[in-house]
Amino acid sequence: MAEDRRTKRTRRALSDALVALVLERGFTAITVEDVAERADAARATFYSHFQGKEDLFTRVTSDLVAELAERMQPAVTESAIGFTGKPLLELLRHARDERDRYRIVLRGEGDGRPLQMFTDSLARATSEQFRLRAERNGVTPRIDSELLARVWVGEQLAVLRWWVEHDAPPMPAEEVTRMLLELAMHGRYWASGFDAPS
Amino acid sequence: MAEDRRTKRTRRALSDALVALVLERGFTAITVEDVAERADAARATFYSHFQGKEDLFTRVTSDLVAELAERMQPAVTESAIGFTGKPLLELLRHARDERDRYRIVLRGEGDGRPLQMFTDSLARATSEQFRLRAERNGVTPRIDSELLARVWVGEQLAVLRWWVEHDAPPMPAEEVTRMLLELAMHGRYWASGFDAPS
DNA sequence: CTGTTTCTGAACAGAGTGTATGAAAATGCT
DNA sequence: AGCATTTTCATACACTCTGTTCAGAAACAG
């Protein structure tokens, strides 16, 4: 009695319907009725699984976040020594595979709370990465580490948003990673075309 | 007959009430009735000025964006030659003066559309800054310029969000600017404590 | 003071929410 | 295949919020 087939089917259908509808009309513009209808389910059935559309969206997001965390884990520990770009590459690949869910989350649909969840999760992974790297290499940051983490998370999210919103990917994930790695190495001054500072 | 005193008073009261309530309970949790009551106005009065709470929030945001644009303009043209940090500093100062409005916008309240407006405006200013600088110095970017712009906007927003969400500012605006300038000069690799790359 | 504009409170229809119910259908297990 | 259990369904209900209308009261500009 692990799991009834019907509940699994229903939950999946409702989740997919929500994602599709949010993508089409935006979160605030859709109703529970809309979601249920798209999923070929009764409204009462919706409420027997979720408390409301916010609740459903929250679960969709936390599933996404969990999948990402699991997928990034090896890349994070692996790149604990230097700047490899592995975690970022894994993030981009996951976003490519789950493009629709990424788009609605990154757009800040649903009052921005799902995006907040996503951001926090990424921030946690980033902090761990920094911590591990500093520890294993015996280095101490030259600028405030909290600020540094914010900056890096902000960069990743901005690039990610830009990347998933293009119908045809503007450039392959590997190239994005390479560029951000160069940026990390040489700074934005250099990347803008100026020569290295004194 | 330039402007009736009553309309000015009412609009201001409704705007302030909205900002305060969104800060307290979040945009979705408040009703038009709530806003009107807080502003000591009738619900019918609200609707004679705005189409709904989304409309009011949009206007609050576009006012903020307009003020910022006007305030940043001189800093942008002034720093068209090198990396001065002036535009960022002006942004931080504006955020300090208008903290509440910045907080609700940056949190992505109201379906993220206000945040979108803000982001777009900042992106436009940033692009112009880049364009001017590249033109006057005769340099060409070493990595994709659109990606570069996204990264820089993402950084600024992330730092801004972090900065305005602290009750006591974690560090003065001048210091934030200085750190981000160093980051632009030397890169994240250096900032993390590593020596300069080969 | 006077004509004009705005504010007010009340009323109304409509949409969406969240809950409850009993019958019908699908499922898991033996 | 048969049966007990669980899920789904349609319908109904009270409730909140929305958006509009309107006539009288209040505030305004000149």
Coordinates of C-alpha atoms (C1' of nucleotides) in Angstrom, one line a residue, chain D residues 1-6 9-10 12 15-17 19-22 24-28 30:
Chain D
dA1 C1' -12.7 -12.9 -9.7
dG2 C1' -14.4 -10.8 -5.5
dC3 C1' -14.4 -7.5 -1.9
dA4 C1' -12.9 -4.0 1.2
dT5 C1' -10.6 0.3 0.8
dT6 C1' -9.4 4.5 -1.3
dC9 C1' -16.6 13.2 -8.9
dA10 C1' -20.5 16.4 -9.2
dA12 C1' -24.1 22.5 -3.2
dC15 C1' -17.9 33.4 2.4
dT16 C1' -14.6 37.0 0.7
dC17 C1' -13.1 40.1 -2.6
dG19 C1' -15.3 46.2 -9.7
dT20 C1' -19.1 49.3 -10.7
dT21 C1' -22.9 52.6 -9.8
dC22 C1' -25.1 56.4 -7.6
dG24 C1' -25.7 63.2 -1.1
dA25 C1' -22.1 65.4 1.7
dA26 C1' -17.8 67.7 1.9
dA27 C1' -13.8 70.2 0.2
dC28 C1' -11.9 73.0 -3.1
dG30 C1' -11.3 81.5 -7.8

